[in-house]
Each structure stands twice: as structure tokens, then as C-alpha cells.
Amino acid sequence: MPDYDAPYRLLIGGHLVDTAARLDVINPATGQVFAQCPSAGAPELDAAVDAARRAFPAWKARGYAARASLIARFAAALEAERDPLAHLLTREQGKPLGQSKDEIARGATLSTGMTKIEIRNEVLVDNAERHVELRYQPLGIAGIITPWNAPVNLAIGPLTSALYTGNCAIIKPSPFTPLTTLRIGEILRDIFPAGVINVLAGGDELGALLTAHPDIAKISFTGSVATGKKVMASAAGTLKRVTLELGGNDAAIVLEDVDVADVAKKLFFAATVNSGQVCMAVKRIYAHVSIYEALCAALAGEVRKARLGDGLDPATTLGPIQNRRQFDRVRELRADAARVGTMAAGTAGPDGGGYFIAPALVIGLGETDRLVAEEQFGPVFPVLPFTDVEDAIARANRTRFGLAGSVWSRDIRRATAIAEQLEVGTAWVNQHRHTMANVPFGGAKESGLGRTYSRLGLEAYLEPQVISVLKSP
Ligand code: NAD
């Protein structure tokens, strides 16, 4: 189990490894560096690839049930270490401690949930002449590149998919949030054979090296659309398989028959959980004109109730923005929206160097205003009225993003018919942000490529192989 007082180390071939190069890690609630960790480059990547290559044949040969039982041990260890890991996650990422605990518990649940999915060979032909079977072979080494908003969850989904299907893995967390992943590396080291999983903290250049490495067969990338395009271009050099989980600009369409107070609570949470830094957060709300004012008033009430502060403070409901670059971006979008529209803002965060942005809703914006057209990834969101639902659907779809969306109504049949018209990977009815191990999640349009979770997600780590036998040679 992790030694939380020990220096942070990379995990390569079962060994905890240091490097001369260091990464400074900032606590976003203070803006101060609170820890350092190693920073891997090409030599560490080559060593990790070498270790994974050596571990692969035995790992592949183990079979699904044996691999699932090790994944179950890992999930149990995550649960057991939930509190100290969550504490560290909040210090490096900023989210309230309860949300960090949820992230870790959820990682464990999704992980074991995925190992309940059966991947079976299929007999396609079996007659007097021949026997033809479709089998699924692991690809080899998967490179897993994660962002800073949910570093644990977004590592564990792809990691479980890779390991369960018989692949080895190299995880590279964001340089903004490497620490919890490195401690999880220490847990993984106790459970899995050496080399099966390697954890390399490092900068963006390390991500680029992974995507170009000739001996890595698959890249699972979670992050921005712009970087996702670079990943795909670089992976093309060796025709790596890629799963891309990218950004979103999720619309919530609220019809005239809802319980306004109840829906306002749910929408506020879905828009501002983790201070809005969630790929599938609600990022635009379209409200029917007959309930628009009441919904804005109820949402403004929720905004005022929020308590902005250090995620380790039990009174905090909203933490800081995770890093300076994103803080500057959200401030810019907020200022731009305030110039054009009218803002109802919550109370400010603590003074000092923390990256705090008070939550706010903004009305009076048009479709081309930046807060509506771009992914804000922050706790400031627009509310827009509509009279004709066809118009709301068209506006919701008028974007290059296509991650998810939701429709809210007491009339489930009507809401479902509207949900079907959203050009997204997931369309929810009367909920937002719900995922499960056996339900595929991923983006349409520029929100991604492929799916995570579910059988579809697992197949993305497997190569279909036909074995065709002529019975009488
Ligand atoms: P980012 O694209 O800047 O970075 C993500 C990761 O990619 C980091 O580990 C980074 O070091 C690495 N990286 C940077 N340049 C690279 C390159 N050229 N090649 C390979 N790797 C490289 O994203 P971010 O700012 O960390 O994350 C925020 C974005 O992630 C938002 O757009 C959000 O919507 C998206 N996201 C999507 C999902 C999803 O499931 N669809 C989930 C969470 C976050």
C-alpha cells in the first residue's frame, strides 16, 4: 500500500523510480507549490515500454477470470485507501473532499463492473467443410493519457479496459495532477505482475512521445479537442488504435411542465460539480419561455447558496479552478459574458492566491457569444429562453461538440422523442451525467472517437481475429 510520507516515484517494471527532472505540483486552493514529483522523458518511456513488452505474453495468457480477480483486488484496495487518496486528490485537484471520495469509490465500482462483461469467441461457420471462429486478441501495450479534472476516474476506466482484455499499460497523468495517480501506482505495484502497468508522470511532450512510440499499439486519450486532434495525427504514423474522449458543450433543454425548484437544484449541480470542470457538465441551459424566469430565479438561489473555498474545508461546496491557465480562461469568458448579458453571481472565494471563481448564471446572451458557443469548463453558465422546441433542438445541435445532452419534462415520451434528436453520444432524460460500467460513453462529432465502458469500450482494446479451419485438407 502507498507510503503517503515517501517521495513520489514513477512505476516502471515493478520498480519505483526517480528522475533528475522534477514537476512542481500546485494546490489550486492556495496557488502554492506543495509537492514535487519525478518527470519522465524518453529514457523512462523506453524502459516502461520494454518492461510492458516483457510482461505482455504471460499477462495475455492469464485469461479473463484470473485478470478480473486481480482487478477486484485492486478495486478493494482503492476502497480501503479511499480517504488518504481523496485527501491528496483534493490538494492537487481542488474539488471538495466528498467529490474526491466519490471519484475514487466510483472508479472502484466501474472497474469491477467492467469485469462482469463477457468477451466471447463467436463461431461464425461450422459445417462439414470448415470451422470459422471470430476471436479477440489483446493489442499489446496501451498508452493512457489523462487530463487534470478527474485524474483517478479517467485513468481507471481505460486502465481496467486495457488490463481486463489482456493488454499491458502505461499511464501518463496530467502534469497538473500527477500525485494521486503515482500513489495509485504504488497500489498497482503490490497487486499486478511487474511491467503489466507502468505509471509515468510527465509534461505534454511525454504524451506526444507516447503517441508516436512504435511499440505502443493503442492510445486512450482523455482531454481537449485540440490535443485530441494532435494525438490522432501522431498516432497515424504507426496506425495505432485510438479512443478519444474529448470536450463537450452539453445542452439541457427544459420543457414547460417541470417542477422548477427540483430541476433547478439538479441542473445547478450538473453545471457546477467540480466547479464545472467536467466533460459532461451541463454547459448551456435552454428553458421554455413560460418557465424561464422562474427557472432563472431558482438557479440564482442555488448560485447564492454555494460555498466557495478550499476543498478540504467541510463547509465548501465549490472548490477552485484547477490551474492558472484555466482560471485565466474562465475569468476571460466570465468577463466577456458580463459585458453582453446580465449576471447573477454567488459569493466570492477566500482571499489569497487560490484560483477561485464565484459561480454565476448569465442571461441575455446569444448563440455566438463565447460563453454559449465555447466549452467554459468553469462554474459560469448561460440560461437561454426558447418558445419552439424545434428551435431549441436546432440551437443545441449547432455546435462542433457532441458529447451529451439532456431533456427535462414530466412527459417522458415527449422528452425521449426530443432526446433522440440531439446529435450526441449520450442523451439523458430527466438526469445528466449518469454513467455505468455496461453503458457506453463517448462523443459524437468532435467530442471524441469510440466509446469507453461497456462491451464496445472493451472491444477497442482488442483486435478481431478470424481463425478459419478447412476440416479436410
Ligand atoms: P489537455 O488536452 O490539455 O491535456 C490532456 C492530457 O494530454 C495531459 O496529460 C497532457 O499532458 C497531455 N498532452 C498535451 N499535449 C499532448 C500531445 N501533443 N500529445 C499527447 N498528449 C498530450 O486537456 P486538459 O486541459 O488536461 O483537460 C480538459 C479537457 O478534457 C476538456 O476539454 C474536457 O472536456 C476534456 N475531458 C473530456 C472527457 C471525456 O470523457 N470526454 C473527460 C474529462 C475531460
XYZ file of C-alpha atoms and ligand atoms in Angstrom:
517
model
C 0.000 0.000 0.000
C 1.210 3.576 -0.594
C 3.525 5.253 1.850
C 1.987 8.723 1.892
C 5.099 10.204 3.536
C 7.539 8.809 0.983
C 8.725 10.842 -2.015
C 6.688 10.332 -5.197
C 8.149 7.871 -7.694
C 7.356 6.607 -11.173
C 6.415 2.941 -11.559
C 8.492 1.165 -14.204
C 8.736 -2.616 -14.469
C 7.643 -3.082 -10.847
C 10.248 -0.619 -9.517
C 9.642 2.798 -8.014
C 11.927 5.129 -9.938
C 13.113 8.719 -9.527
C 14.300 11.178 -12.171
C 16.537 14.226 -12.039
C 13.832 16.292 -13.747
C 11.017 17.379 -11.388
C 7.433 18.575 -11.742
C 6.145 21.190 -9.285
C 2.586 20.482 -8.166
C 0.412 23.422 -7.092
C -2.506 23.320 -4.669
C -5.134 25.372 -6.558
C -6.744 26.492 -3.281
C -3.550 28.401 -2.395
C -1.756 28.840 -5.719
C 1.375 27.496 -3.982
C 3.628 24.570 -4.881
C 3.054 21.887 -2.227
C 4.852 18.869 -3.692
C 7.256 17.756 -6.357
C 7.432 14.525 -8.296
C 9.620 12.967 -10.977
C 9.129 13.954 -14.602
C 9.692 11.190 -17.150
C 11.210 11.637 -20.599
C 12.190 9.371 -23.494
C 14.530 7.064 -21.468
C 11.856 6.332 -18.846
C 9.267 5.782 -21.578
C 11.542 3.321 -23.367
C 12.168 1.474 -20.086
C 8.406 1.293 -19.402
C 7.686 0.041 -22.933
C 10.413 -2.567 -22.565
C 9.001 -3.766 -19.219
C 5.458 -3.891 -20.630
C 6.619 -5.811 -23.700
C 8.269 -8.423 -21.490
C 5.209 -8.733 -19.231
C 2.712 -8.988 -22.094
C 2.862 -12.701 -23.137
C 2.236 -14.037 -19.604
C -0.434 -11.419 -18.902
C -2.248 -12.180 -22.147
C -2.115 -15.909 -21.336
C -3.747 -15.483 -17.922
C -7.304 -15.305 -19.216
C -10.222 -13.096 -18.285
C -11.199 -14.678 -14.954
C -7.689 -14.507 -13.488
C -7.247 -10.926 -14.639
C -10.676 -9.987 -13.259
C -9.742 -11.322 -9.834
C -6.633 -9.104 -9.698
C -8.754 -6.128 -10.816
C -11.194 -6.936 -7.979
C -8.268 -6.855 -5.520
C -7.225 -3.507 -6.939
C -10.775 -2.124 -6.572
C -10.891 -3.330 -2.943
C -7.530 -1.658 -2.263
C -8.804 1.594 -3.778
C -11.812 1.461 -1.436
C -9.540 0.761 1.533
C -7.270 3.685 0.613
C -10.141 5.988 -0.331
C -9.685 8.556 2.429
C -5.955 9.286 2.103
C -6.168 9.173 -1.698
C -9.143 11.562 -1.650
C -7.269 13.956 0.617
C -4.368 14.037 -1.834
C -6.703 14.358 -4.810
C -8.366 17.407 -3.275
C -4.990 19.002 -2.537
C -3.761 18.651 -6.108
C -7.058 18.991 -7.980
C -9.134 21.282 -5.763
C -12.557 19.575 -5.716
C -14.411 19.264 -2.385
C -13.290 16.246 -0.364
C -16.673 14.492 -0.711
C -16.389 14.700 -4.512
C -12.844 13.276 -4.347
C -14.106 10.351 -2.260
C -16.917 9.785 -4.761
C -14.460 9.830 -7.641
C -12.345 7.099 -6.059
C -15.326 4.975 -4.975
C -16.806 5.327 -8.440
C -13.517 4.291 -10.047
C -13.596 1.111 -7.960
C -17.236 0.354 -8.837
C -16.775 0.944 -12.560
C -13.648 -1.134 -12.514
C -15.279 -4.243 -11.061
C -18.421 -3.585 -13.135
C -16.459 -3.800 -16.369
C -15.023 -7.190 -15.458
C -18.573 -8.605 -15.401
C -18.747 -8.070 -19.168
C -18.058 -11.232 -21.102
C -15.980 -11.231 -24.265
C -16.710 -14.478 -26.060
C -15.314 -16.032 -29.210
C -18.022 -16.475 -31.830
C -18.431 -19.455 -34.107
C -19.341 -17.961 -37.489
C -19.362 -21.131 -39.577
C -19.328 -24.777 -38.551
C -20.213 -27.210 -41.323
C -18.794 -30.361 -42.865
C -16.094 -28.369 -44.690
C -14.889 -25.703 -42.298
C -14.946 -24.160 -38.875
C -14.640 -20.371 -38.730
C -14.346 -18.524 -35.454
C -14.070 -14.865 -34.548
C -11.683 -14.352 -31.651
C -10.498 -11.221 -29.914
C -6.797 -10.730 -29.224
C -5.285 -8.071 -26.966
C -3.406 -5.367 -28.866
C -0.225 -5.221 -26.765
C 0.686 -2.034 -24.906
C -1.892 0.698 -24.283
C -0.802 4.279 -23.551
C -3.317 6.035 -21.300
C -3.154 9.846 -21.247
C -5.374 11.630 -18.714
C -6.448 15.237 -18.006
C -6.485 17.161 -14.719
C -10.208 17.358 -13.968
C -10.851 13.775 -12.800
C -7.436 12.111 -12.847
C -8.443 8.991 -10.913
C -11.668 8.105 -12.689
C -10.301 8.888 -16.124
C -7.271 6.662 -15.534
C -9.163 3.736 -14.025
C -11.738 3.347 -16.833
C -9.155 2.893 -19.614
C -6.758 1.044 -17.299
C -9.382 -1.569 -16.412
C -10.358 -1.923 -20.067
C -6.737 -2.450 -21.070
C -5.861 -4.891 -18.278
C -9.039 -6.964 -18.338
C -8.681 -7.555 -22.086
C -5.073 -8.727 -21.641
C -3.095 -5.634 -22.574
C -0.273 -4.028 -20.613
C -0.481 -0.314 -19.903
C 1.487 2.881 -19.409
C -0.427 5.690 -17.690
C 0.566 9.327 -18.096
C -1.379 11.717 -15.857
C -1.610 15.449 -16.488
C 1.399 17.407 -15.220
C -1.108 19.462 -13.172
C -2.382 16.406 -11.221
C 0.175 13.585 -11.195
C 0.277 12.747 -7.484
C -2.808 10.611 -6.804
C -2.055 8.555 -9.923
C 1.518 7.970 -8.685
C 0.208 6.775 -5.296
C -2.250 4.505 -7.120
C 0.811 3.190 -8.965
C 2.117 2.007 -5.587
C -1.146 0.103 -5.026
C -0.973 -1.416 -8.509
C 2.630 -2.488 -7.870
C 1.527 -4.664 -4.941
C -1.159 -6.445 -6.968
C -0.146 -6.856 -10.615
C 2.923 -8.577 -12.084
C 5.909 -6.290 -12.745
C 5.669 -4.410 -16.032
C 1.953 -5.012 -16.616
C 1.270 -1.431 -15.527
C 3.700 1.450 -15.545
C 2.995 4.975 -14.334
C 4.952 7.868 -15.818
C 4.316 11.433 -14.684
C 5.492 13.978 -17.208
C 4.744 17.012 -19.314
C 2.846 17.357 -22.573
C 5.968 16.291 -24.515
C 5.820 12.886 -22.808
C 2.242 12.491 -24.099
C 3.454 13.255 -27.614
C 6.239 10.651 -27.263
C 3.693 8.018 -26.222
C 1.510 8.700 -29.248
C 4.475 8.290 -31.609
C 6.165 5.299 -29.946
C 6.379 2.403 -32.434
C 5.838 -0.289 -29.761
C 2.662 1.185 -28.299
C -0.379 -0.289 -30.042
C -3.199 1.770 -28.590
C -3.756 5.246 -27.178
C -6.590 6.111 -24.856
C -6.651 9.879 -24.642
C -8.933 11.984 -22.484
C -8.537 15.734 -22.816
C -9.252 18.701 -25.043
C -10.415 18.556 -28.663
C -7.306 20.437 -29.837
C -4.922 17.942 -28.211
C -7.102 15.015 -29.308
C -6.551 16.030 -32.931
C -2.775 16.115 -32.396
C -2.947 12.674 -30.773
C -4.833 11.235 -33.729
C -2.410 12.774 -36.241
C 0.605 11.463 -34.371
C -0.919 8.001 -33.825
C -1.496 7.751 -37.596
C 2.273 7.348 -38.053
C 2.068 3.780 -36.698
C -1.690 3.287 -37.232
C -2.297 2.975 -33.503
C -5.817 2.301 -32.371
C -7.181 5.379 -30.607
C -10.008 6.095 -28.217
C -10.551 9.838 -27.836
C -12.711 11.231 -25.014
C -12.768 14.960 -25.651
C -14.590 18.126 -24.660
C -18.277 18.924 -24.707
C -20.757 21.772 -24.673
C -23.739 19.871 -23.274
C -27.139 21.498 -23.612
C -30.008 20.849 -21.189
C -33.457 21.512 -22.682
C -36.081 22.248 -20.027
C -39.727 21.937 -21.087
C -42.653 23.905 -19.670
C -44.085 21.162 -17.412
C -41.172 20.592 -14.986
C -41.049 21.041 -11.216
C -38.889 24.158 -11.465
C -37.350 24.104 -7.964
C -36.375 20.430 -8.230
C -34.918 20.729 -11.731
C -33.009 23.905 -10.787
C -31.206 22.015 -7.983
C -30.284 19.147 -10.286
C -29.183 21.427 -13.135
C -27.118 23.611 -10.829
C -25.274 20.553 -9.533
C -24.761 19.173 -13.047
C -23.391 22.547 -14.208
C -21.082 23.250 -11.271
C -19.928 19.920 -9.799
C -16.108 20.023 -9.710
C -16.555 23.759 -10.415
C -17.909 22.932 -13.870
C -14.679 21.171 -14.864
C -16.420 18.058 -16.127
C -16.559 16.999 -19.768
C -20.247 16.105 -19.388
C -21.259 19.054 -17.207
C -24.352 20.994 -18.257
C -22.809 23.923 -20.142
C -25.898 25.609 -21.675
C -29.464 25.604 -20.362
C -32.380 26.179 -22.782
C -35.577 26.880 -20.841
C -39.108 27.172 -22.244
C -40.132 30.817 -22.136
C -43.099 30.071 -19.831
C -40.795 28.866 -17.017
C -37.666 30.788 -17.992
C -37.909 33.496 -15.337
C -38.894 31.081 -12.573
C -36.032 28.741 -13.502
C -33.514 31.628 -13.584
C -34.716 32.758 -10.136
C -34.437 29.218 -8.709
C -30.976 28.760 -10.264
C -29.896 32.146 -8.871
C -30.999 30.875 -5.429
C -28.748 27.816 -5.865
C -25.870 30.044 -7.020
C -26.210 32.149 -3.848
C -26.223 29.064 -1.610
C -22.900 27.746 -2.952
C -19.895 27.993 -0.603
C -16.672 28.587 -2.475
C -13.477 27.555 -0.682
C -10.669 25.101 -0.096
C -11.965 21.608 -0.888
C -10.578 20.346 2.431
C -12.895 22.708 4.367
C -16.074 20.711 5.184
C -18.237 23.814 4.526
C -17.038 24.043 0.908
C -19.443 23.055 -1.849
C -17.403 24.525 -4.732
C -13.612 24.354 -4.986
C -11.152 26.430 -7.024
C -10.412 26.144 -10.726
C -7.672 23.546 -11.082
C -4.875 25.580 -12.683
C -3.827 29.096 -13.549
C -4.269 28.685 -17.307
C -7.873 27.501 -16.910
C -8.531 30.159 -14.239
C -7.483 32.890 -16.682
C -9.643 31.377 -19.408
C -12.784 31.123 -17.270
C -12.250 34.676 -15.971
C -11.983 35.898 -19.553
C -15.190 34.079 -20.610
C -16.961 35.383 -17.492
C -15.897 38.979 -18.187
C -16.943 38.656 -21.826
C -20.373 37.298 -20.802
C -20.828 40.048 -18.185
C -20.232 42.705 -20.870
C -23.005 41.345 -23.102
C -25.501 39.823 -20.664
C -26.733 40.093 -17.092
C -25.075 38.023 -14.393
C -26.335 36.599 -11.100
C -23.190 35.684 -9.193
C -22.535 33.848 -5.935
C -20.243 34.874 -3.117
C -16.531 35.196 -3.798
C -13.922 32.706 -2.597
C -11.310 33.241 0.104
C -8.633 35.899 -0.417
C -5.112 34.778 -1.174
C -3.564 33.098 -4.160
C -6.240 30.433 -4.791
C -7.849 30.126 -8.221
C -11.393 30.890 -7.059
C -14.172 31.933 -9.419
C -17.605 32.627 -7.953
C -20.381 30.609 -9.610
C -22.737 32.582 -11.826
C -25.554 32.257 -14.285
C -25.758 34.633 -17.210
C -28.852 35.662 -19.166
C -29.250 37.805 -22.263
C -26.606 36.021 -24.337
C -26.909 34.960 -27.980
C -25.752 31.754 -29.646
C -22.484 33.268 -30.875
C -21.453 34.742 -27.535
C -18.417 32.920 -26.220
C -19.988 31.503 -23.043
C -22.645 29.809 -25.204
C -20.505 28.781 -28.177
C -17.381 27.551 -26.344
C -16.718 24.948 -23.661
C -16.302 27.054 -20.499
C -15.150 24.273 -18.136
C -15.953 26.511 -15.171
C -18.849 27.357 -12.800
C -20.371 30.077 -15.014
C -23.209 29.036 -17.312
C -25.756 30.657 -19.654
C -29.554 30.246 -19.460
C -31.354 30.903 -22.758
C -35.125 31.055 -23.435
C -36.948 29.271 -26.276
C -40.567 29.253 -27.445
C -40.472 26.496 -30.052
C -38.795 23.239 -29.016
C -37.636 22.579 -32.596
C -35.674 25.805 -32.341
C -34.143 24.678 -29.017
C -33.064 21.363 -30.587
C -31.527 23.171 -33.564
C -29.627 25.546 -31.252
C -28.464 22.660 -29.031
C -27.103 20.893 -32.134
C -25.465 23.983 -33.666
C -22.004 23.109 -32.346
C -18.984 21.028 -33.311
C -19.241 19.279 -29.938
C -21.442 16.210 -29.482
C -20.660 14.679 -26.105
C -24.009 14.590 -24.285
C -27.215 16.491 -23.587
C -30.424 16.202 -21.614
C -34.157 16.890 -21.830
C -36.254 17.634 -18.743
C -40.022 17.073 -18.636
C -42.763 15.178 -16.793
C -43.818 13.837 -20.209
C -41.201 11.112 -20.622
C -42.373 10.020 -24.050
C -42.152 13.553 -25.460
C -38.797 14.176 -23.750
C -37.414 10.917 -25.165
C -38.518 11.877 -28.680
C -36.642 15.171 -28.278
C -33.583 13.422 -26.791
C -33.383 11.241 -29.916
C -32.863 14.371 -31.998
C -29.796 15.543 -30.080
C -26.570 14.914 -32.031
C -24.684 13.499 -29.057
C -23.139 10.276 -27.741
C -25.463 10.255 -24.712
C -28.875 11.927 -24.448
C -30.350 11.776 -20.950
C -33.966 12.306 -19.911
C -34.583 13.974 -16.514
C -30.956 13.449 -15.493
C -27.485 14.467 -16.599
C -24.070 12.890 -16.019
C -25.142 9.312 -15.354
C -22.707 6.573 -16.431
C -22.430 2.841 -15.755
C -19.874 0.121 -16.432
C -22.046 -1.652 -19.024
C -23.243 1.533 -20.768
C -21.017 3.029 -23.482
C -19.931 6.641 -23.039
C -18.260 8.861 -25.617
C -18.638 11.711 -28.017
C -20.291 12.286 -31.374
C -18.812 14.871 -33.790
C -15.626 16.490 -32.413
C -16.259 15.295 -28.853
C -14.389 12.110 -29.496
C -13.882 8.841 -31.243
C -15.001 5.479 -29.882
C -16.541 4.708 -26.521
C -15.376 3.867 -23.025
C -17.035 1.344 -20.688
C -19.345 -1.458 -21.924
C -18.528 -4.174 -24.400
C -17.973 -1.512 -27.086
C -15.322 0.129 -24.926
C -13.561 -3.177 -24.227
C -13.529 -4.134 -27.907
C -11.482 -1.009 -28.566
C -8.584 -2.761 -26.774
C -8.927 -5.924 -28.839
C -8.089 -6.939 -32.384
C -10.715 -9.146 -34.007
C -9.027 -12.228 -35.410
C -10.621 -14.833 -37.660
C -9.466 -18.434 -37.290
C -10.681 -20.321 -40.349
C -10.043 -24.055 -40.486
C -10.622 -26.277 -43.519
C -11.596 -29.595 -41.968
C -10.412 -31.975 -44.719
C -7.072 -30.808 -46.079
P -5.292 18.643 -22.482
O -5.687 18.187 -23.830
O -4.559 19.914 -22.339
O -4.360 17.566 -21.751
C -4.753 16.227 -21.524
C -3.526 15.336 -21.419
O -2.847 15.323 -22.678
C -2.480 15.762 -20.386
O -1.972 14.604 -19.767
C -1.418 16.436 -21.249
O -0.127 16.408 -20.668
C -1.462 15.568 -22.496
N -0.965 16.204 -23.728
C -0.833 17.528 -24.005
N -0.349 17.702 -25.251
C -0.205 16.459 -25.783
C 0.210 15.970 -27.062
N 0.584 16.797 -28.048
N 0.201 14.635 -27.271
C -0.215 13.788 -26.305
N -0.598 14.182 -25.074
C -0.603 15.497 -24.813
O -6.649 18.609 -21.659
P -6.899 19.159 -20.189
O -6.885 20.646 -20.249
O -5.987 18.436 -19.250
O -8.384 18.626 -19.909
C -9.539 19.365 -20.128
C -10.287 18.847 -21.339
O -10.538 17.442 -21.207
C -11.657 19.480 -21.506
O -11.859 19.835 -22.848
C -12.617 18.346 -21.133
O -13.886 18.465 -21.678
C -11.884 17.157 -21.601
N -12.371 15.944 -20.931
C -13.093 15.009 -21.641
C -13.620 13.875 -21.006
C -14.442 12.834 -21.751
O -14.631 11.735 -21.224
N -14.963 13.114 -22.926
C -13.413 13.702 -19.648
C -12.688 14.679 -18.958
C -12.158 15.782 -19.619
